[in-house]
PDB file of C-alpha atoms in Angstrom:
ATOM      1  CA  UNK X   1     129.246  90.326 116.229  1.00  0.00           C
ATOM      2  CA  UNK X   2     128.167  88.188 113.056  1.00  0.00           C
ATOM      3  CA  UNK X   3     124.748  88.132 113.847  1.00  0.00           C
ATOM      4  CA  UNK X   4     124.225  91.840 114.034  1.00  0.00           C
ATOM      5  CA  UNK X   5     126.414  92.033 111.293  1.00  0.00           C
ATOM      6  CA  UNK X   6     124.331  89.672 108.759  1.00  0.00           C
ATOM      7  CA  UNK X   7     121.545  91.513 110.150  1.00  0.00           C
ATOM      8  CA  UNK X   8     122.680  94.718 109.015  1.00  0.00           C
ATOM      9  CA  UNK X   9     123.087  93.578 105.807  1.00  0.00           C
ATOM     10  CA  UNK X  10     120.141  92.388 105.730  1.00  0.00           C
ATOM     11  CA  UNK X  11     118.440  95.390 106.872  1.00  0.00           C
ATOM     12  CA  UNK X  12     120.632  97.193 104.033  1.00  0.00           C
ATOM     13  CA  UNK X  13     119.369  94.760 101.385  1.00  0.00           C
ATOM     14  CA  UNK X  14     115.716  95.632 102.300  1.00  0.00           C
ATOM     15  CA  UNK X  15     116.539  98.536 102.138  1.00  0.00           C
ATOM     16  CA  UNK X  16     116.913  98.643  98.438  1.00  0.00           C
ATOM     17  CA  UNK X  17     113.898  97.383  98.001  1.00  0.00           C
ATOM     18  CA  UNK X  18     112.240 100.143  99.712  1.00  0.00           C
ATOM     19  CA  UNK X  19     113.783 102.739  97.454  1.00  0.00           C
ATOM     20  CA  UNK X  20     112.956 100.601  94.571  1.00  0.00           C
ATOM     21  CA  UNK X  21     109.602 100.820  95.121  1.00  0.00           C
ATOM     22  CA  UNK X  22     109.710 104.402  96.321  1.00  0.00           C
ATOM     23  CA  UNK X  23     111.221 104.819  92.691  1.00  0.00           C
ATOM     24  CA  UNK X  24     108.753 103.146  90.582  1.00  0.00           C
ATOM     25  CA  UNK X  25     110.753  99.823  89.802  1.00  0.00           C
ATOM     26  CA  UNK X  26     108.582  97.503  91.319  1.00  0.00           C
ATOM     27  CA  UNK X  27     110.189  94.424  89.148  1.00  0.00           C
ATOM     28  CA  UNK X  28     113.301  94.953  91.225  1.00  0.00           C
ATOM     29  CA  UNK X  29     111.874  95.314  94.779  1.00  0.00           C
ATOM     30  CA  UNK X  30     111.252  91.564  95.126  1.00  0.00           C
ATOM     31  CA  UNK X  31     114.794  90.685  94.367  1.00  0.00           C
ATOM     32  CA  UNK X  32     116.093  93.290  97.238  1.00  0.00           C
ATOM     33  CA  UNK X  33     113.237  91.388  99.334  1.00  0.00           C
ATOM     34  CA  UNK X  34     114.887  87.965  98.820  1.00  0.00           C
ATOM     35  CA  UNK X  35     118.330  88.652  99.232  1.00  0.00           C
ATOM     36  CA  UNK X  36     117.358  90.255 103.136  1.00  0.00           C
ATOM     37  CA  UNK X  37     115.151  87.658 103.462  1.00  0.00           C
ATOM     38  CA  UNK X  38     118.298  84.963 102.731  1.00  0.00           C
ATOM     39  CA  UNK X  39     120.549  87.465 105.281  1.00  0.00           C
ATOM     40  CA  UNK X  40     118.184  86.975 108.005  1.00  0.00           C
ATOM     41  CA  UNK X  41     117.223  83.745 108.317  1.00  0.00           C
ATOM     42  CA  UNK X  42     120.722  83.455 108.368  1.00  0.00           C
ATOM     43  CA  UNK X  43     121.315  85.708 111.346  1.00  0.00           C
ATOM     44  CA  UNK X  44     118.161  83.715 113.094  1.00  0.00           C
ATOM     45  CA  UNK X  45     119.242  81.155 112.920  1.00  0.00           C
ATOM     46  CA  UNK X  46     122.950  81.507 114.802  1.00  0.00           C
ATOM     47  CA  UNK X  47     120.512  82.279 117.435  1.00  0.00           C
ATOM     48  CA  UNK X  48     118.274  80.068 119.234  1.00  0.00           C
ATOM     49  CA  UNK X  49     115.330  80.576 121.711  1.00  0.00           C
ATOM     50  CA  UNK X  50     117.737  78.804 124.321  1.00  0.00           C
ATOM     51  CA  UNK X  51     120.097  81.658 124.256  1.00  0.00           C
ATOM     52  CA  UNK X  52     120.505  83.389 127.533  1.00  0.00           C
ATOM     53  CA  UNK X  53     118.526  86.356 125.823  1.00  0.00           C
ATOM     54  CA  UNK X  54     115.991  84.482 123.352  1.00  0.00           C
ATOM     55  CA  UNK X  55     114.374  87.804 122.252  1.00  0.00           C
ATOM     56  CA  UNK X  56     116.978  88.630 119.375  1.00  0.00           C
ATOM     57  CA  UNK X  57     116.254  85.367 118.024  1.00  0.00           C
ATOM     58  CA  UNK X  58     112.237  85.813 118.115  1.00  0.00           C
ATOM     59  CA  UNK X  59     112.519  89.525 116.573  1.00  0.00           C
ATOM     60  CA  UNK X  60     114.794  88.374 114.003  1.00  0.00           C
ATOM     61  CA  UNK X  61     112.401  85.408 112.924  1.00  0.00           C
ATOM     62  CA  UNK X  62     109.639  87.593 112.401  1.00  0.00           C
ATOM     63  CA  UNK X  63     111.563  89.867 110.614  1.00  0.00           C
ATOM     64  CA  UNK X  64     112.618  87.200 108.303  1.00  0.00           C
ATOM     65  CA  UNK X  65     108.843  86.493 108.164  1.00  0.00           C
ATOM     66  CA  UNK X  66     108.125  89.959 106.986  1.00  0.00           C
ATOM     67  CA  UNK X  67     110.829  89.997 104.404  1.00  0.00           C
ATOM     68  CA  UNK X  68     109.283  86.862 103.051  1.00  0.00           C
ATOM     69  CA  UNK X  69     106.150  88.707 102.430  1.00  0.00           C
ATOM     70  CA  UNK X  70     107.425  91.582 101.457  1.00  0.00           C
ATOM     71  CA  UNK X  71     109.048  88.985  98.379  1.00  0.00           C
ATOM     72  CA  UNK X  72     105.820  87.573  97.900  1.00  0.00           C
ATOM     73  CA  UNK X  73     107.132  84.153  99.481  1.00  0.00           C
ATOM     74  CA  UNK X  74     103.913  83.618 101.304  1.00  0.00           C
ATOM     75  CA  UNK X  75     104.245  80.224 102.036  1.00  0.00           C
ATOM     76  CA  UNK X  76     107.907  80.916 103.448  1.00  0.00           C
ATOM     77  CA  UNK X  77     106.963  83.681 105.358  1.00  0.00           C
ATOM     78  CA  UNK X  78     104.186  81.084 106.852  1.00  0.00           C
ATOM     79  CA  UNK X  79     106.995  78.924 107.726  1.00  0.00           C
ATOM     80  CA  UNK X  80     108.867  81.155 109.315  1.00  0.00           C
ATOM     81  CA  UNK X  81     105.708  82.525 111.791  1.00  0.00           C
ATOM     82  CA  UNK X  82     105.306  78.631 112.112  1.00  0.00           C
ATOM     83  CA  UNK X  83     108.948  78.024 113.104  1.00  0.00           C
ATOM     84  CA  UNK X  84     108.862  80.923 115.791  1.00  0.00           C
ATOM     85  CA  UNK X  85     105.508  80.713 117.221  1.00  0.00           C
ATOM     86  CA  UNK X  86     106.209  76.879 117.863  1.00  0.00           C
ATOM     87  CA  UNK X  87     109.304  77.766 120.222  1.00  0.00           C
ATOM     88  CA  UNK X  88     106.927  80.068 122.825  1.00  0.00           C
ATOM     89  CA  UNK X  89     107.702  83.448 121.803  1.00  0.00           C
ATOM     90  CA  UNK X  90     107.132  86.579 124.009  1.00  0.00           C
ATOM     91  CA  UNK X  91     103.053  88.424 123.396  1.00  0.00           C
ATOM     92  CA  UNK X  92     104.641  91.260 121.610  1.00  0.00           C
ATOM     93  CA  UNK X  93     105.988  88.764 118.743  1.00  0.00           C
ATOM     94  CA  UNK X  94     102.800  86.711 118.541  1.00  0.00           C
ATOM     95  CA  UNK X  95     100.958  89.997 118.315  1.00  0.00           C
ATOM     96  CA  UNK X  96     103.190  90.809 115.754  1.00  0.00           C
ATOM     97  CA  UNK X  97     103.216  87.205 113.653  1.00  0.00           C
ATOM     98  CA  UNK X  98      99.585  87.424 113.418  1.00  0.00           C
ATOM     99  CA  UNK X  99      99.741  90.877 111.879  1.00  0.00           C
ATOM    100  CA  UNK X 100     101.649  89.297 109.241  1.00  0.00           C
ATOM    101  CA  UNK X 101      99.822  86.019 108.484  1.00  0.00           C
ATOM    102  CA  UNK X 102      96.863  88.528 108.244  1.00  0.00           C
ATOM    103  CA  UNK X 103      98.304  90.678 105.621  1.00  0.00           C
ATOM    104  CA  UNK X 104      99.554  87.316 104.183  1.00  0.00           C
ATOM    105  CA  UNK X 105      96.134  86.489 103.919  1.00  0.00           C
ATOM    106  CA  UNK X 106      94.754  90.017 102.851  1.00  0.00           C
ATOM    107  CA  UNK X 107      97.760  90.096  99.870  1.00  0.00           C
ATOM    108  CA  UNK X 108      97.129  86.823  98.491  1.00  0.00           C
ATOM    109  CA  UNK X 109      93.311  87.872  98.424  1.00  0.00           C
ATOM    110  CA  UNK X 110      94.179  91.083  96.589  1.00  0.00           C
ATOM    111  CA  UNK X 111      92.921  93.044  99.429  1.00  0.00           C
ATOM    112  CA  UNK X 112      96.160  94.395 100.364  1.00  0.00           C
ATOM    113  CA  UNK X 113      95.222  98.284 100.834  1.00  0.00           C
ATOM    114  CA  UNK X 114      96.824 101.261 101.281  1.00  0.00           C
ATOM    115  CA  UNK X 115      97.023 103.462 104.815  1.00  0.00           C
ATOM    116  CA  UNK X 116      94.925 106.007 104.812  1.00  0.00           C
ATOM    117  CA  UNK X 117      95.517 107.792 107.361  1.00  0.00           C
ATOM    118  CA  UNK X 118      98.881 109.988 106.794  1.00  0.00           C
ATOM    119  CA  UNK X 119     101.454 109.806 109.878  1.00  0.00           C
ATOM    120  CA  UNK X 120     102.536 112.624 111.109  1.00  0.00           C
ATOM    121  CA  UNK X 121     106.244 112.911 112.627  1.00  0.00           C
ATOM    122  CA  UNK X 122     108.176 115.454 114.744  1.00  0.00           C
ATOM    123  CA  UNK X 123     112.057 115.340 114.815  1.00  0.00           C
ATOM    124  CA  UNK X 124     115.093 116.253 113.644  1.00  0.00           C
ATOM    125  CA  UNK X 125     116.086 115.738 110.035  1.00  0.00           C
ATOM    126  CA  UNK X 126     119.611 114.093 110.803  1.00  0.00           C
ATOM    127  CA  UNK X 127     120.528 111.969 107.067  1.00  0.00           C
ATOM    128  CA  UNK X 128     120.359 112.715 103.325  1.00  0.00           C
ATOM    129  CA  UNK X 129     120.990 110.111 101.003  1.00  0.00           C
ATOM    130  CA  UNK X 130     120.470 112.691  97.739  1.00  0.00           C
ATOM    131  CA  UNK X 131     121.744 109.839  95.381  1.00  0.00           C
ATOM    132  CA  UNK X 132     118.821 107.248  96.989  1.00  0.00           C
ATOM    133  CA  UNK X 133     115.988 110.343  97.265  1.00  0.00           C
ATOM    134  CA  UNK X 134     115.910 109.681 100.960  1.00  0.00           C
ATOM    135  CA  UNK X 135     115.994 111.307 104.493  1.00  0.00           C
ATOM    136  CA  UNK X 136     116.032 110.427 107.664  1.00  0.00           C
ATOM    137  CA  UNK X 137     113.844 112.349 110.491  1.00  0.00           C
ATOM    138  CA  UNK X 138     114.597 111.063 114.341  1.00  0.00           C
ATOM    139  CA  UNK X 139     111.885 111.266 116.223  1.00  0.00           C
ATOM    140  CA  UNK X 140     112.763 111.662 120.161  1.00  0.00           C
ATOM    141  CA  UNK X 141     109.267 111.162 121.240  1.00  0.00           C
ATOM    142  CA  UNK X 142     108.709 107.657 119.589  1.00  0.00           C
ATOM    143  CA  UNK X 143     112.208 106.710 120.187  1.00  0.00           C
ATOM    144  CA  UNK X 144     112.153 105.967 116.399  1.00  0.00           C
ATOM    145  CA  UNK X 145     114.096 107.021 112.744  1.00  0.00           C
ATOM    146  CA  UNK X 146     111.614 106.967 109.833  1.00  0.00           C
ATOM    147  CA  UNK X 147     113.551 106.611 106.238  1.00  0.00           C
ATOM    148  CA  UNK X 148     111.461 108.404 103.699  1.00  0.00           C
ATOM    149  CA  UNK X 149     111.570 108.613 100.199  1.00  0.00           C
ATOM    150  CA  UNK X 150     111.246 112.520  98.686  1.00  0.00           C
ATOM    151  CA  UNK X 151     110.786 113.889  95.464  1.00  0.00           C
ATOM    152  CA  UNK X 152     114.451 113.988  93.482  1.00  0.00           C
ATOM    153  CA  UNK X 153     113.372 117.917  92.758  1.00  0.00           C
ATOM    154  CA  UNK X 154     112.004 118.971  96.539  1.00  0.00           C
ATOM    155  CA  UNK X 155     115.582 117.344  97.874  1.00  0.00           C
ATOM    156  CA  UNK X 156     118.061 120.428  97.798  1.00  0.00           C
ATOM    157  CA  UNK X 157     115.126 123.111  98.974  1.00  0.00           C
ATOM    158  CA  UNK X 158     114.311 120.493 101.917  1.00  0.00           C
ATOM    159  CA  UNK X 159     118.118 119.858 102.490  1.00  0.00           C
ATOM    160  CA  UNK X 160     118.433 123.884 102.662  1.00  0.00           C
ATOM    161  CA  UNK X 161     116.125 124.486 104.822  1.00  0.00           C
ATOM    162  CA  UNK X 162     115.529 121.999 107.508  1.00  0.00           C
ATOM    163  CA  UNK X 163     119.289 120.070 107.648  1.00  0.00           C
ATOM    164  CA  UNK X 164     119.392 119.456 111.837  1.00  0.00           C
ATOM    165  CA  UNK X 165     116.327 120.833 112.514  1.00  0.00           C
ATOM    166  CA  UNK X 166     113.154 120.096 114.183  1.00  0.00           C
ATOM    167  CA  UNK X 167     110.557 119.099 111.255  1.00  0.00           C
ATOM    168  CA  UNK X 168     107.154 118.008 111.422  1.00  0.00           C
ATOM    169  CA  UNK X 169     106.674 115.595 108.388  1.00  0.00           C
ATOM    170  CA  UNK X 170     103.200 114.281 107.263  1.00  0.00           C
ATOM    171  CA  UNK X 171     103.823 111.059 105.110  1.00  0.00           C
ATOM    172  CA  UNK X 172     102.074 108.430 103.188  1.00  0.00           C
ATOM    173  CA  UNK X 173     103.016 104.725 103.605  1.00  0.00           C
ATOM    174  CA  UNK X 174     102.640 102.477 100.601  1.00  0.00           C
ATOM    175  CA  UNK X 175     100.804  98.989 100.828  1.00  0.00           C
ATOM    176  CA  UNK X 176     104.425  97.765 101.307  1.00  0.00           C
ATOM    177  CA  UNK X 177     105.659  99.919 104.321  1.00  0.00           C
ATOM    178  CA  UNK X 178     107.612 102.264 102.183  1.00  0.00           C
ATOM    179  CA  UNK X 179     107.353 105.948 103.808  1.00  0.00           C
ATOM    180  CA  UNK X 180     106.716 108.487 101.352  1.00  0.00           C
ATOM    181  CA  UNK X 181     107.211 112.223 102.280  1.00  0.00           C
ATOM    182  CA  UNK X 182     103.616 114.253 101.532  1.00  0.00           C
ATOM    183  CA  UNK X 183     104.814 117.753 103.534  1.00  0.00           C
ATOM    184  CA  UNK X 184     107.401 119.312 105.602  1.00  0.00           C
ATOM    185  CA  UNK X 185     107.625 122.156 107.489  1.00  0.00           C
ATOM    186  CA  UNK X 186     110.131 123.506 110.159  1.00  0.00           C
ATOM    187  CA  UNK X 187     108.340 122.628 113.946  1.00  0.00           C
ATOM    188  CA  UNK X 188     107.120 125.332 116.155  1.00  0.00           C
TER     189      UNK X 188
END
């Protein structure tokens, strides 16, 4: 349908950003941020918190709120956490807008810091994107695919080794979400 559709796109846009970042071109990332951010708000709002099903519309105004912060459009992304907590969302998407209007808060401060605790992920290493320096690892257990970025020269030894096999990744996310592969190494 068009709203998963825009979505997608959306989602793809972002996407870019990500691997901008993961890159080093962090002029570009904010530009990849808007664009998703314009795709989304677009796909919220076909939906509305009358809808049969309301939750698509409540997860895909927060997400538009985090794309706005992730394009340093604090006060949009404020709007948008306004906009969704004013028509009742579910706990789960309240928990989650106030997660965002606190890193709003933390990145406006300059307090915006980085994990530090490395997450560690089992699964399967199902997509390459060599061109993008990216894979994708599946992970069964937490129901969840993690996109990380890799080092251009680690790619083909990684690729060669561990292509549709169980890995256990340790990786680093930046300030921005952005995975970053530290180490991988085939799972017991």
């Amino acid at each position: 349908n068009i709203v998963r559709a825009t979505h997608n796109a959306a989602m793809d846009t972002a996407t870019l950003g990500d691997v901008s970042i993961g890159k080093g071109f962090y002029e570009k990332a904010p530009e990849y941020y808007k664009q998703a951010l314009e795709l989304e708000k677009m796909a919220a709002f076909m939906t509305s918190a009358s809808d049969d099903d309301p939750i698509p519309h409540f997860i895909l105004l927060r997400s538009a709120a985090a794309l706005a912060l992730r394009a340093k459009l604090f006060e949009e992304s404020e709007r948008l956490i306004e906009i969704c907590l004013a028509e009742n969302p579910p706990a789960f998407i309240r928990k989650d807008l106030a997660d965002i209007a606190e890193l709003i808060r933390q990145d406006r401060n300059g307090e915006l810091k980085q994990p530090e605790t490395p997450l560690e992920i089992e699964g399967i290493l199902t997509n390459i994107l060599a061109e993008e320096n990216q894979i994708t690892v599946k992970s069964p257990t937490l129901s969840q695919s993690f996109l990380l970025v890799v080092p251009k020269d680690r790619m083909h030894e990684i690729v060669k080794k561990h292509w549709s096999k169980k890995v256990n990744v340790v990786a680093r996310q930046t300030p921005h979400g952005v995975m970053v592969l530290e180490k991988i190494s085939a799972a017991a």
